[in-house]
Amino acid sequence: MSTIILGIESSCDDTSAAVIADGVLKSNVIASQKVHENYGGVVPELASRAHQQNIVPVVSEAIRQAGISKQDIDAIAFTRGPGLPGSLHVGTSFSKGLALGLNVPLVDVNHLHGHVLSHFIKDDESTEVPEFPFLCLLISGGNSQIVKVNSYSDMEILGQTIDDAAGEAFDKCAKSMGLPYPGGPIIDRMAQEGDATRFKFSKPHIAGYNYSFSGLKTSFLYTLRDEMKLNPNFIEENKNHLAASLQKTIVDILMDKFSKAVKDTGIKTIAIAGGVSANSGVRNAVQEYADRRHLKAFIPKRIYTTDNAAMIAVAGYYKFLDKKFCDITEPPFARVII
């Protein structure tokens, strides 16, 4: 008999539910919130309300698409954190109530662990997954980390951002150009038509494997300010070149530290995860680096780069096998813990 895990994700502005059977994905339903585009970023209160509206139909649809009944579920895996407190409370409360109603175990999942373990989502039994240990470049709107993954439950942070994350740099620079939120995907599209060598932006000099993107952001803003004093149409006339140069700089910063970690550890398997791993510049750079160094690279499908319950379900599946359950009294946590 299959082990069936229902995963629920509500850490930010996407409500998602997924069903995993013996590690194989059976459904993955995501309800995105468009309302935040009008505000240039996620509004926590609006996100919480939208989760309340979406969570029941999203979970019901995931169960229906998986072709199972609620009684077939062996455990509920849910995102306990990090994330927006209100959004997490909606998913946590719903998961606890459903687990009590079905009399099944509750499995809490660290959202960042979910991103790292997204490479273990199987579309079928033939899906190739990484071998341990591997190095994962975890990059999103709020996190930029180099993680040494020793097992499903043993992860070591080798380096992380000391200020802005890569995703924040994309979005904040895009906002300064007058682009809508989220700006990262728009920058990626514009960069395809631009000259990445046209502009030079500051790169940090940080010891070890840690990242910093605040200096890049400041350099970008100063460039816009100075150039627009001379030409008010500067952004419109150079938007593709600005996007391409910005993307190249961010990718160079990411790869500089990631390649150093690969060299120092001697690990031969690498991976990327998180929302920014959908960026074409990042994906190409990692694959090209792996090809040059004869490494095995795991590049996730774009649907698994954003917040989704499939990664929560698969992370919960391995915790379930180890009988690492969550007490019903455990609260969600908003801050980063890995």
GROMACS .gro file of C-alpha atoms in nm:
model
  338
    1MET     CA    1   0.000   0.000   0.000
    2SER     CA    2   0.129   0.347  -0.093
    3THR     CA    3   0.235   0.607   0.161
    4ILE     CA    4   0.035   0.918   0.074
    5ILE     CA    5   0.134   1.263   0.198
    6LEU     CA    6  -0.073   1.578   0.157
    7GLY     CA    7   0.149   1.887   0.150
    8ILE     CA    8   0.026   2.239   0.225
    9GLU     CA    9   0.224   2.557   0.154
   10SER     CA   10   0.121   2.908   0.268
   11SER     CA   11   0.442   3.088   0.361
   12CYS     CA   12   0.391   3.401   0.153
   13ASP     CA   13   0.140   3.485  -0.123
   14ASP     CA   14   0.081   3.149  -0.294
   15THR     CA   15  -0.164   2.896  -0.154
   16SER     CA   16  -0.066   2.547  -0.266
   17ALA     CA   17  -0.153   2.185  -0.194
   18ALA     CA   18   0.005   1.869  -0.337
   19VAL     CA   19  -0.023   1.494  -0.300
   20ILE     CA   20   0.277   1.259  -0.301
   21ALA     CA   21   0.243   0.879  -0.314
   22ASP     CA   22   0.564   0.689  -0.229
   23GLY     CA   23   0.762   0.995  -0.336
   24VAL     CA   24   0.587   1.028  -0.674
   25LEU     CA   25   0.389   1.347  -0.738
   26LYS     CA   26   0.018   1.294  -0.801
   27SER     CA   27  -0.102   1.656  -0.793
   28ASN     CA   28   0.027   2.007  -0.731
   29VAL     CA   29  -0.225   2.292  -0.721
   30ILE     CA   30  -0.120   2.656  -0.679
   31ALA     CA   31  -0.340   2.963  -0.634
   32SER     CA   32  -0.137   3.281  -0.691
   33GLN     CA   33  -0.240   3.620  -0.556
   34LYS     CA   34  -0.238   3.899  -0.817
   35VAL     CA   35  -0.359   4.172  -0.580
   36HIS     CA   36  -0.005   4.250  -0.461
   37GLU     CA   37   0.103   4.373  -0.806
   38ASN     CA   38  -0.082   4.699  -0.737
   39TYR     CA   39   0.134   4.769  -0.430
   40GLY     CA   40   0.483   4.686  -0.557
   41GLY     CA   41   0.525   4.401  -0.308
   42VAL     CA   42   0.339   4.153  -0.090
   43VAL     CA   43   0.092   4.308   0.157
   44PRO     CA   44   0.082   4.066   0.456
   45GLU     CA   45  -0.278   4.134   0.558
   46LEU     CA   46  -0.408   4.086   0.205
   47ALA     CA   47  -0.202   3.769   0.171
   48SER     CA   48  -0.355   3.621   0.488
   49ARG     CA   49  -0.708   3.695   0.373
   50ALA     CA   50  -0.646   3.541   0.034
   51HIS     CA   51  -0.506   3.225   0.196
   52GLN     CA   52  -0.824   3.193   0.399
   53GLN     CA   53  -1.029   3.213   0.081
   54ASN     CA   54  -0.811   2.978  -0.122
   55ILE     CA   55  -0.699   2.702   0.111
   56VAL     CA   56  -1.015   2.487   0.115
   57PRO     CA   57  -1.071   2.482  -0.264
   58VAL     CA   58  -0.699   2.435  -0.333
   59VAL     CA   59  -0.670   2.136  -0.097
   60SER     CA   60  -0.992   1.986  -0.232
   61GLU     CA   61  -0.869   2.020  -0.589
   62ALA     CA   62  -0.531   1.861  -0.508
   63ILE     CA   63  -0.705   1.560  -0.354
   64ARG     CA   64  -0.941   1.533  -0.652
   65GLN     CA   65  -0.660   1.553  -0.909
   66ALA     CA   66  -0.464   1.288  -0.722
   67GLY     CA   67  -0.757   1.050  -0.751
   68ILE     CA   68  -0.771   0.975  -0.379
   69SER     CA   69  -1.005   1.038  -0.089
   70LYS     CA   70  -0.921   1.215   0.236
   71GLN     CA   71  -0.923   0.878   0.411
   72ASP     CA   72  -0.628   0.762   0.198
   73ILE     CA   73  -0.397   1.030   0.341
   74ASP     CA   74  -0.129   0.899   0.580
   75ALA     CA   75   0.004   1.237   0.702
   76ILE     CA   76  -0.028   1.612   0.657
   77ALA     CA   77   0.294   1.799   0.579
   78PHE     CA   78   0.280   2.178   0.614
   79THR     CA   79   0.511   2.477   0.596
   80ARG     CA   80   0.581   2.582   0.953
   81GLY     CA   81   0.822   2.861   0.853
   82PRO     CA   82   0.991   3.083   0.769
   83GLY     CA   83   0.747   3.322   0.609
   84LEU     CA   84   0.482   3.583   0.679
   85PRO     CA   85   0.330   3.519   1.025
   86GLY     CA   86  -0.032   3.564   0.916
   87SER     CA   87   0.007   3.348   0.607
   88LEU     CA   88   0.179   3.074   0.806
   89HIS     CA   89  -0.095   3.079   1.069
   90VAL     CA   90  -0.360   3.009   0.805
   91GLY     CA   91  -0.179   2.705   0.668
   92THR     CA   92  -0.071   2.580   1.010
   93SER     CA   93  -0.418   2.606   1.161
   94PHE     CA   94  -0.582   2.437   0.864
   95SER     CA   95  -0.324   2.156   0.863
   96LYS     CA   96  -0.369   2.093   1.235
   97GLY     CA   97  -0.745   2.082   1.202
   98LEU     CA   98  -0.735   1.844   0.908
   99ALA     CA   99  -0.481   1.616   1.079
  100LEU     CA  100  -0.701   1.600   1.389
  101GLY     CA  101  -1.009   1.533   1.181
  102LEU     CA  102  -0.844   1.252   0.986
  103ASN     CA  103  -0.650   1.123   1.290
  104VAL     CA  104  -0.320   1.122   1.099
  105PRO     CA  105   0.027   1.251   1.196
  106LEU     CA  106   0.132   1.610   1.139
  107VAL     CA  107   0.472   1.678   0.978
  108ASP     CA  108   0.623   2.027   0.993
  109VAL     CA  109   0.852   2.135   0.709
  110ASN     CA  110   1.106   2.415   0.696
  111HIS     CA  111   1.027   2.612   0.381
  112LEU     CA  112   1.395   2.636   0.288
  113HIS     CA  113   1.442   2.261   0.331
  114GLY     CA  114   1.150   2.221   0.094
  115HIS     CA  115   1.324   2.427  -0.174
  116VAL     CA  116   1.644   2.224  -0.138
  117LEU     CA  117   1.456   1.894  -0.152
  118SER     CA  118   1.251   2.000  -0.455
  119HIS     CA  119   1.503   1.798  -0.656
  120PHE     CA  120   1.353   1.483  -0.505
  121ILE     CA  121   1.007   1.547  -0.650
  122LYS     CA  122   0.948   1.254  -0.883
  123ASP     CA  123   0.717   1.274  -1.183
  124ASP     CA  124   0.757   0.895  -1.206
  125GLU     CA  125   0.986   0.625  -1.072
  126SER     CA  126   1.252   0.698  -1.336
  127THR     CA  127   1.315   1.058  -1.223
  128GLU     CA  128   1.684   1.111  -1.146
  129VAL     CA  129   1.762   1.269  -0.808
  130PRO     CA  130   2.088   1.398  -0.656
  131GLU     CA  131   2.322   1.176  -0.458
  132PHE     CA  132   2.444   1.293  -0.117
  133PRO     CA  133   2.636   1.502  -0.045
  134PHE     CA  134   2.562   1.782  -0.289
  135LEU     CA  135   2.594   2.159  -0.284
  136CYS     CA  136   2.280   2.364  -0.338
  137LEU     CA  137   2.269   2.732  -0.428
  138LEU     CA  138   1.943   2.840  -0.265
  139ILE     CA  139   1.836   3.177  -0.405
  140SER     CA  140   1.503   3.352  -0.360
  141GLY     CA  141   1.348   3.686  -0.275
  142GLY     CA  142   1.449   3.659   0.088
  143ASN     CA  143   1.740   3.414   0.096
  144SER     CA  144   2.072   3.358  -0.077
  145GLN     CA  145   2.255   3.060   0.070
  146ILE     CA  146   2.510   2.796  -0.022
  147VAL     CA  147   2.396   2.476   0.148
  148LYS     CA  148   2.589   2.152   0.185
  149VAL     CA  149   2.324   1.880   0.179
  150ASN     CA  150   2.446   1.568   0.358
  151SER     CA  151   2.108   1.392   0.378
  152TYR     CA  152   1.737   1.465   0.371
  153SER     CA  153   1.759   1.603   0.724
  154ASP     CA  154   2.122   1.715   0.754
  155MET     CA  155   2.193   2.049   0.585
  156GLU     CA  156   2.481   2.284   0.660
  157ILE     CA  157   2.487   2.651   0.556
  158LEU     CA  158   2.832   2.735   0.421
  159GLY     CA  159   2.747   3.093   0.328
  160GLN     CA  160   2.451   3.330   0.311
  161THR     CA  161   2.360   3.690   0.242
  162ILE     CA  162   2.453   3.945   0.505
  163ASP     CA  163   2.201   4.200   0.371
  164ASP     CA  164   1.978   4.187   0.063
  165ALA     CA  165   1.913   3.859  -0.115
  166ALA     CA  166   1.951   3.812  -0.490
  167GLY     CA  167   1.576   3.825  -0.544
  168GLU     CA  168   1.552   4.150  -0.348
  169ALA     CA  169   1.824   4.301  -0.564
  170PHE     CA  170   1.634   4.212  -0.880
  171ASP     CA  171   1.302   4.344  -0.750
  172LYS     CA  172   1.436   4.666  -0.596
  173CYS     CA  173   1.639   4.756  -0.902
  174ALA     CA  174   1.343   4.676  -1.125
  175LYS     CA  175   1.123   4.903  -0.913
  176SER     CA  176   1.373   5.188  -0.954
  177MET     CA  177   1.329   5.145  -1.332
  178GLY     CA  178   0.953   5.179  -1.295
  179LEU     CA  179   0.885   4.813  -1.365
  180PRO     CA  180   0.594   4.630  -1.195
  181TYR     CA  181   0.626   4.373  -0.915
  182PRO     CA  182   0.768   4.111  -0.923
  183GLY     CA  183   1.052   4.262  -1.120
  184GLY     CA  184   1.287   3.964  -1.140
  185PRO     CA  185   1.108   3.779  -1.423
  186ILE     CA  186   1.068   4.104  -1.618
  187ILE     CA  187   1.440   4.180  -1.585
  188ASP     CA  188   1.513   3.829  -1.712
  189ARG     CA  189   1.297   3.878  -2.022
  190MET     CA  190   1.440   4.223  -2.097
  191ALA     CA  191   1.796   4.098  -2.050
  192GLN     CA  192   1.758   3.871  -2.353
  193GLU     CA  193   1.749   4.182  -2.575
  194GLY     CA  194   2.026   4.378  -2.405
  195ASP     CA  195   2.405   4.410  -2.405
  196ALA     CA  196   2.533   4.277  -2.072
  197THR     CA  197   2.865   4.462  -2.112
  198ARG     CA  198   2.710   4.808  -2.153
  199PHE     CA  199   2.714   4.900  -1.783
  200LYS     CA  200   2.940   4.809  -1.492
  201PHE     CA  201   2.801   4.785  -1.139
  202SER     CA  202   2.980   4.736  -0.809
  203LYS     CA  203   3.061   4.386  -0.688
  204PRO     CA  204   3.115   4.311  -0.317
  205HIS     CA  205   3.436   4.194  -0.154
  206ILE     CA  206   3.307   3.973   0.127
  207ALA     CA  207   3.522   3.709   0.296
  208GLY     CA  208   3.432   3.341   0.282
  209TYR     CA  209   3.117   3.221   0.113
  210ASN     CA  210   2.881   3.498   0.230
  211TYR     CA  211   2.692   3.722  -0.012
  212SER     CA  212   2.609   4.091  -0.021
  213PHE     CA  213   2.385   4.268  -0.272
  214SER     CA  214   2.323   4.605  -0.106
  215GLY     CA  215   2.628   4.764  -0.273
  216LEU     CA  216   2.512   4.648  -0.614
  217LYS     CA  217   2.169   4.797  -0.552
  218THR     CA  218   2.323   5.130  -0.449
  219SER     CA  219   2.554   5.130  -0.752
  220PHE     CA  220   2.258   5.066  -0.981
  221LEU     CA  221   2.054   5.348  -0.826
  222TYR     CA  222   2.344   5.595  -0.852
  223THR     CA  223   2.388   5.505  -1.219
  224LEU     CA  224   2.022   5.580  -1.287
  225ARG     CA  225   2.036   5.906  -1.092
  226ASP     CA  226   2.349   6.036  -1.261
  227GLU     CA  227   2.251   5.936  -1.613
  228MET     CA  228   1.897   6.072  -1.584
  229LYS     CA  229   2.035   6.416  -1.491
  230LEU     CA  230   2.191   6.424  -1.837
  231ASN     CA  231   1.912   6.243  -2.021
  232PRO     CA  232   1.559   6.214  -1.874
  233ASN     CA  233   1.486   5.932  -2.123
  234PHE     CA  234   1.789   5.730  -2.017
  235ILE     CA  235   1.597   5.438  -1.861
  236GLU     CA  236   1.357   5.396  -2.152
  237GLU     CA  237   1.638   5.412  -2.407
  238ASN     CA  238   1.863   5.169  -2.217
  239LYS     CA  239   1.622   4.944  -2.025
  240ASN     CA  240   1.729   4.622  -2.197
  241HIS     CA  241   2.098   4.699  -2.152
  242LEU     CA  242   2.042   4.790  -1.787
  243ALA     CA  243   1.854   4.463  -1.732
  244ALA     CA  244   2.123   4.256  -1.905
  245SER     CA  245   2.407   4.424  -1.715
  246LEU     CA  246   2.224   4.391  -1.383
  247GLN     CA  247   2.148   4.024  -1.441
  248LYS     CA  248   2.507   3.947  -1.542
  249THR     CA  249   2.641   4.119  -1.231
  250ILE     CA  250   2.409   3.927  -0.998
  251VAL     CA  251   2.490   3.598  -1.169
  252ASP     CA  252   2.864   3.672  -1.145
  253ILE     CA  253   2.832   3.745  -0.772
  254LEU     CA  254   2.639   3.424  -0.712
  255MET     CA  255   2.873   3.205  -0.915
  256ASP     CA  256   3.192   3.351  -0.767
  257LYS     CA  257   3.110   3.223  -0.417
  258PHE     CA  258   2.934   2.908  -0.535
  259SER     CA  259   3.230   2.799  -0.750
  260LYS     CA  260   3.465   2.869  -0.458
  261ALA     CA  261   3.255   2.641  -0.233
  262VAL     CA  262   3.253   2.368  -0.498
  263LYS     CA  263   3.630   2.386  -0.536
  264ASP     CA  264   3.700   2.392  -0.161
  265THR     CA  265   3.466   2.103  -0.074
  266GLY     CA  266   3.547   1.888  -0.377
  267ILE     CA  267   3.180   1.790  -0.409
  268LYS     CA  268   3.090   1.678  -0.761
  269THR     CA  269   2.712   1.724  -0.756
  270ILE     CA  270   2.557   2.071  -0.753
  271ALA     CA  271   2.204   2.208  -0.762
  272ILE     CA  272   2.008   2.532  -0.753
  273ALA     CA  273   1.673   2.601  -0.589
  274GLY     CA  274   1.438   2.884  -0.495
  275GLY     CA  275   1.254   3.146  -0.697
  276VAL     CA  276   1.565   3.302  -0.853
  277SER     CA  277   1.672   2.960  -0.984
  278ALA     CA  278   1.408   3.020  -1.252
  279ASN     CA  279   1.627   3.299  -1.391
  280SER     CA  280   1.771   3.200  -1.728
  281GLY     CA  281   2.106   3.366  -1.657
  282VAL     CA  282   2.149   3.168  -1.336
  283ARG     CA  283   2.040   2.842  -1.495
  284ASN     CA  284   2.274   2.881  -1.792
  285ALA     CA  285   2.568   2.983  -1.574
  286VAL     CA  286   2.531   2.684  -1.342
  287GLN     CA  287   2.493   2.437  -1.628
  288GLU     CA  288   2.790   2.582  -1.817
  289TYR     CA  289   3.003   2.576  -1.503
  290ALA     CA  290   2.909   2.212  -1.438
  291ASP     CA  291   2.990   2.117  -1.797
  292ARG     CA  292   3.333   2.282  -1.779
  293ARG     CA  293   3.417   2.117  -1.447
  294HIS     CA  294   3.260   1.779  -1.534
  295LEU     CA  295   3.011   1.808  -1.248
  296LYS     CA  296   2.657   1.676  -1.224
  297ALA     CA  297   2.410   1.966  -1.212
  298PHE     CA  298   2.045   1.953  -1.110
  299ILE     CA  299   1.837   2.238  -1.250
  300PRO     CA  300   1.475   2.231  -1.127
  301LYS     CA  301   1.170   2.263  -1.346
  302ARG     CA  302   1.049   2.621  -1.324
  303ILE     CA  303   0.720   2.516  -1.163
  304TYR     CA  304   0.922   2.382  -0.867
  305THR     CA  305   1.130   2.698  -0.825
  306THR     CA  306   0.850   2.912  -0.685
  307ASP     CA  307   0.662   2.841  -0.362
  308ASN     CA  308   0.475   2.513  -0.412
  309ALA     CA  309   0.336   2.233  -0.200
  310ALA     CA  310   0.505   1.956  -0.399
  311MET     CA  311   0.836   2.039  -0.231
  312ILE     CA  312   0.665   2.052   0.109
  313ALA     CA  313   0.502   1.715   0.048
  314VAL     CA  314   0.827   1.546  -0.059
  315ALA     CA  315   1.019   1.693   0.236
  316GLY     CA  316   0.738   1.576   0.462
  317TYR     CA  317   0.748   1.231   0.305
  318TYR     CA  318   1.107   1.171   0.414
  319LYS     CA  319   1.039   1.307   0.762
  320PHE     CA  320   0.737   1.076   0.782
  321LEU     CA  321   0.954   0.776   0.695
  322ASP     CA  322   1.184   0.873   0.984
  323LYS     CA  323   0.877   0.917   1.211
  324LYS     CA  324   0.967   1.280   1.280
  325PHE     CA  325   0.623   1.415   1.360
  326CYS     CA  326   0.510   1.756   1.481
  327ASP     CA  327   0.320   1.810   1.802
  328ILE     CA  328  -0.018   1.975   1.754
  329THR     CA  329   0.085   2.258   1.989
  330GLU     CA  330   0.386   2.374   1.786
  331PRO     CA  331   0.345   2.731   1.652
  332PRO     CA  332   0.472   2.856   1.314
  333PHE     CA  333   0.799   3.050   1.301
  334ALA     CA  334   0.860   3.354   1.084
  335ARG     CA  335   1.237   3.385   1.099
  336VAL     CA  336   1.491   3.183   0.903
  337ILE     CA  337   1.598   2.856   1.063
  338ILE     CA  338   1.772   2.577   0.871
   0.00000   0.00000   0.00000
